Short mmCIF file of C-alpha atoms in Angstrom, two decimals:
data_model
loop_
_atom_site.label_atom_id
_atom_site.label_comp_id
_atom_site.label_asym_id
_atom_site.label_seq_id
_atom_site.Cartn_x
_atom_site.Cartn_y
_atom_site.Cartn_z
CA MET A 46 -90.19 -169.62 -133.41
CA PHE A 47 -92.17 -172.66 -132.26
CA LEU A 48 -95.00 -170.60 -130.77
CA GLU A 49 -95.20 -168.38 -133.86
CA HIS A 50 -95.27 -171.42 -136.15
CA ALA A 51 -97.96 -173.11 -134.04
CA ALA A 52 -100.11 -169.96 -134.08
CA ALA A 53 -99.77 -169.66 -137.86
CA GLU A 54 -100.76 -173.30 -138.38
CA GLU A 55 -103.78 -172.88 -136.13
CA LEU A 56 -104.98 -169.79 -138.01
CA ALA A 57 -104.31 -171.41 -141.39
CA SER A 58 -106.54 -174.33 -140.41
CA LYS A 59 -109.36 -172.02 -139.30
CA LEU A 60 -109.16 -169.90 -142.47
CA ALA A 61 -109.12 -172.95 -144.71
CA SER A 62 -112.23 -174.33 -143.01
CA SER A 63 -113.94 -170.98 -143.71
CA GLY A 64 -113.29 -171.14 -147.44
CA TRP A 65 -110.04 -169.22 -147.69
CA GLU A 66 -107.17 -170.34 -149.90
CA VAL A 67 -104.14 -170.39 -147.64
CA GLN A 68 -100.43 -170.28 -148.47
CA ARG A 69 -97.77 -170.65 -145.76
CA GLU A 70 -94.27 -169.16 -145.90
CA ALA A 71 -95.02 -167.51 -149.23
CA PRO A 72 -92.14 -165.79 -151.12
CA VAL A 73 -93.29 -162.34 -152.28
CA GLY A 74 -91.09 -159.57 -153.70
CA GLY A 75 -87.91 -160.92 -152.16
CA MET A 76 -89.54 -161.35 -148.74
CA ARG A 77 -91.26 -164.29 -147.07
CA VAL A 78 -94.77 -163.81 -145.71
CA ASP A 79 -95.80 -166.10 -142.85
CA LEU A 80 -99.31 -166.64 -144.22
CA ILE A 81 -101.32 -165.35 -147.18
CA ALA A 82 -105.09 -165.88 -147.28
CA ARG A 83 -107.20 -165.34 -150.43
CA ARG A 84 -110.95 -165.49 -150.86
CA GLY A 85 -112.34 -164.02 -154.08
CA GLU A 86 -110.68 -160.64 -154.57
CA GLU A 87 -109.81 -160.29 -150.88
CA ILE A 88 -106.18 -160.90 -149.91
CA VAL A 89 -104.66 -160.71 -146.43
CA PHE A 90 -100.98 -160.93 -145.50
CA TYR A 91 -100.36 -162.24 -141.97
CA GLU A 92 -97.16 -161.97 -139.97
CA PHE A 93 -96.71 -163.60 -136.56
CA LYS A 94 -94.46 -162.19 -133.87
CA LEU A 95 -93.72 -163.33 -130.32
CA ALA A 96 -94.87 -160.67 -127.85
CA GLY A 97 -91.97 -158.73 -126.39
CA ALA A 98 -89.53 -159.58 -129.18
CA SER A 99 -89.78 -156.18 -130.89
CA ALA A 100 -87.44 -154.54 -128.38
CA TYR A 101 -84.31 -156.29 -129.64
CA ASP A 102 -84.67 -157.61 -133.18
CA GLY A 103 -85.48 -154.53 -135.29
CA TRP A 104 -89.04 -155.60 -135.86
CA ALA A 105 -90.30 -152.03 -136.37
CA SER A 106 -88.50 -151.62 -139.70
CA GLN A 107 -89.57 -155.10 -140.81
CA LEU A 108 -93.18 -154.26 -139.97
CA LEU A 109 -93.10 -151.20 -142.22
CA ALA A 110 -91.61 -153.25 -145.03
CA TYR A 111 -94.37 -155.89 -144.76
CA GLN A 112 -97.07 -153.22 -144.72
CA LYS A 113 -95.62 -151.66 -147.88
CA LEU A 114 -95.36 -155.09 -149.54
CA ALA A 115 -99.01 -155.83 -148.76
CA ARG A 116 -100.16 -152.51 -150.26
CA GLN A 117 -98.14 -153.15 -153.41
CA HIS A 118 -100.10 -156.38 -153.92
CA GLY A 119 -103.51 -154.96 -153.02
CA ALA A 120 -103.61 -156.89 -149.78
CA ALA A 121 -104.55 -156.06 -146.22
CA PHE A 122 -101.90 -156.57 -143.59
CA ARG A 123 -102.44 -158.21 -140.21
CA LEU A 124 -99.84 -158.52 -137.45
CA ILE A 125 -100.58 -161.33 -135.00
CA MET A 126 -98.81 -161.01 -131.64
CA VAL A 127 -98.30 -164.43 -130.08
CA ARG A 128 -98.28 -164.77 -126.30
CA PRO A 129 -97.24 -167.94 -124.49
CA PRO A 130 -100.01 -169.71 -122.54
CA ARG A 131 -99.96 -169.01 -118.83
CA GLN A 132 -99.20 -172.60 -117.98
CA MET A 133 -96.72 -174.60 -120.00
CA GLU A 134 -94.83 -177.81 -119.40
CA LEU A 135 -91.23 -176.69 -119.82
CA GLU A 136 -87.96 -178.53 -119.86
CA ILE A 137 -84.43 -177.14 -119.98
CA ASP A 138 -81.80 -179.45 -121.39
CA GLY A 139 -78.97 -180.12 -118.96
CA VAL A 140 -80.63 -178.58 -115.90
CA GLU A 141 -79.72 -181.60 -113.72
CA ARG A 142 -76.06 -181.29 -114.68
CA MET A 143 -76.03 -177.51 -114.15
CA LEU A 144 -77.51 -177.87 -110.66
CA PHE A 145 -75.15 -180.73 -109.83
CA GLU A 146 -72.03 -178.82 -110.86
CA PHE A 147 -73.04 -175.81 -108.77
CA LEU A 148 -73.99 -177.83 -105.68
CA LEU A 149 -70.81 -179.86 -105.97
CA GLN A 150 -68.91 -176.63 -105.29
CA HIS A 151 -71.52 -175.15 -102.92
CA PRO A 152 -73.19 -178.03 -101.01
CA PRO A 153 -76.20 -177.16 -98.83
CA SER A 154 -75.10 -176.79 -95.21
CA GLU A 155 -77.98 -179.01 -94.04
CA VAL A 156 -76.45 -181.88 -96.00
CA SER A 157 -72.74 -181.19 -95.54
CA ASP A 158 -73.15 -181.00 -91.73
CA ILE A 159 -74.65 -184.49 -91.42
CA ALA A 160 -71.37 -186.40 -91.56
CA GLY A 161 -67.61 -185.94 -91.57
CA HIS A 162 -67.64 -185.99 -95.36
CA THR A 163 -70.63 -185.59 -97.67
CA LEU A 164 -70.04 -186.56 -101.29
CA ILE A 165 -72.61 -185.23 -103.76
CA ASP A 166 -73.11 -187.87 -106.45
CA GLU A 167 -75.80 -186.35 -108.69
CA VAL A 168 -78.99 -184.32 -108.93
CA VAL A 169 -81.99 -186.27 -110.18
CA GLY A 170 -85.73 -185.88 -110.71
CA VAL A 171 -85.80 -182.16 -111.48
CA ASP A 172 -89.39 -180.90 -111.72
CA LEU A 173 -89.63 -177.25 -112.78
CA ASP A 174 -92.71 -175.35 -111.63
CA SER A 175 -91.59 -171.87 -112.73
CA VAL A 176 -89.44 -170.71 -115.65
CA ARG A 177 -88.74 -167.13 -116.68
CA ILE A 178 -86.41 -166.61 -119.64
CA SER A 179 -84.84 -163.24 -120.41
CA GLY A 180 -82.33 -163.28 -123.24
CA THR A 181 -79.84 -166.04 -122.44
CA THR A 182 -80.74 -166.25 -118.74
CA ALA A 183 -83.40 -168.47 -117.17
CA ASP A 184 -84.72 -167.97 -113.65
CA VAL A 185 -86.24 -171.26 -112.54
CA SER A 186 -87.67 -172.86 -109.43
CA GLY A 187 -88.85 -176.35 -108.62
CA ASP A 188 -88.05 -179.58 -106.82
CA ALA A 189 -85.35 -182.20 -107.25
CA SER A 190 -83.46 -184.85 -105.27
CA LEU A 191 -79.82 -184.85 -104.21
CA ALA A 192 -78.03 -188.20 -104.22
CA VAL A 193 -75.18 -188.24 -101.68
CA THR A 194 -72.69 -190.62 -100.10
CA LEU A 195 -71.94 -190.00 -96.41
CA GLN A 196 -68.60 -190.82 -94.80
CA THR A 197 -67.02 -190.52 -91.37
CA GLY A 198 -64.17 -188.07 -90.85
CA ALA A 199 -61.81 -190.98 -91.48
CA GLY A 200 -63.38 -191.66 -94.87
CA GLU A 201 -65.42 -194.74 -93.92
CA GLU A 202 -68.71 -194.91 -95.79
CA ILE A 203 -71.74 -194.85 -93.49
CA GLY A 204 -74.60 -194.46 -95.91
CA ALA A 205 -75.99 -193.37 -99.25
CA GLU A 206 -79.11 -191.23 -99.30
CA LEU A 207 -81.46 -189.39 -101.65
CA PHE A 208 -82.66 -186.09 -100.18
CA PRO A 209 -85.54 -184.21 -101.85
CA PHE A 210 -85.10 -180.43 -101.95
CA ALA A 211 -86.79 -177.29 -103.23
CA PHE A 212 -84.73 -174.70 -105.09
CA SER A 213 -84.60 -171.55 -107.16
CA ALA A 214 -81.77 -170.94 -109.61
CA ARG A 215 -80.44 -168.62 -112.29
CA LEU A 216 -79.11 -170.46 -115.34
CA ASP A 217 -76.86 -169.23 -118.13
CA LEU A 218 -78.34 -171.01 -121.16
CA VAL A 219 -75.40 -170.24 -123.43
CA ALA A 220 -72.62 -171.25 -121.04
CA GLN A 221 -74.83 -174.11 -119.78
CA ARG A 222 -74.12 -173.39 -116.12
CA ALA A 223 -75.93 -172.34 -112.98
CA ASP A 224 -74.75 -168.93 -111.79
CA GLU A 225 -76.88 -169.03 -108.63
CA VAL A 226 -78.71 -171.80 -106.80
CA ASP A 227 -80.73 -171.15 -103.66
CA VAL A 228 -81.64 -174.37 -101.84
CA LEU A 229 -84.85 -173.45 -100.05
CA LYS A 230 -85.56 -176.64 -98.12
CA VAL A 231 -83.97 -180.08 -97.82
CA ASP A 232 -85.99 -183.09 -96.59
CA LEU A 233 -83.65 -185.06 -94.32
CA SER A 234 -86.32 -187.30 -92.79
CA SER A 235 -84.94 -190.42 -94.50
CA TRP A 236 -81.70 -189.96 -92.53
CA TYR A 237 -82.93 -188.75 -89.15
CA GLY A 238 -86.24 -190.57 -89.10
CA ASP A 239 -89.67 -189.18 -88.27
CA GLU A 240 -90.31 -190.64 -84.81
CA PRO A 241 -89.59 -188.37 -81.79
CA ASP A 242 -87.45 -189.63 -78.88
CA ASP A 243 -89.27 -190.73 -75.70
CA ASP A 244 -87.07 -189.89 -72.71
CA ASN A 245 -89.29 -191.82 -70.25
CA ASP A 246 -88.70 -195.14 -71.95
CA GLY A 247 -85.03 -194.65 -72.70
CA PRO A 248 -83.46 -194.29 -76.14
CA THR A 249 -84.86 -196.44 -78.94
CA ASP A 250 -82.65 -198.20 -81.48
CA ASN A 251 -83.50 -195.45 -83.97
CA ALA A 252 -82.56 -192.70 -81.50
CA SER A 253 -79.26 -194.43 -80.72
CA SER A 254 -78.52 -194.68 -84.41
CA ASN A 255 -79.28 -190.98 -84.86
CA GLU A 256 -76.93 -190.05 -82.00
CA ASP A 257 -74.13 -192.10 -83.59
CA ARG A 258 -74.71 -190.31 -86.89
CA ASP A 259 -74.68 -186.88 -85.27
CA ARG A 260 -71.25 -187.52 -83.75
CA PHE A 261 -69.70 -187.77 -87.20
#
């Protein structure tokens, strides 16, 4: 509805600047017309519809009814199909929680294998770069960070880390849950470090620390 409303407001502004008298959400013959434009004896009824919506909401019969209504009032009828822009900044409420609840039950192996116990605390900083919504399902992809607490096998805490990761997921927007989450890549450099070992000089402090961590 937002995109249809925005398109109607944009057209109303353009028509008004061209000398048309514009009426929004006009009640006519028991129906409500999205936009009516009048200039002299010329009248045009406009209806706005989101592209692709006609398959499931009975729009065909509504279209015929609006066409008939326009003829009854000596007006032309125009159907405006609204298409989303190719690039949009999108947010999905609760996506951090949905990802967290799924990964709590299905932790990425890269993270769970680091220590004796890996406790997933939360998912933060979700940045969606792709969203495809079909009915009540959203297929999304993007980047986020996984906050974890790492423990030894005996339960002693050995560190808390924030690991960036890339993901794709399928979300149920009605149930507010993630049905599938595919963790594509986890950046563990903050835990293992970026510097390679140098066997000729003996282990560095960082290498020794890494070896201790690996034994957990």
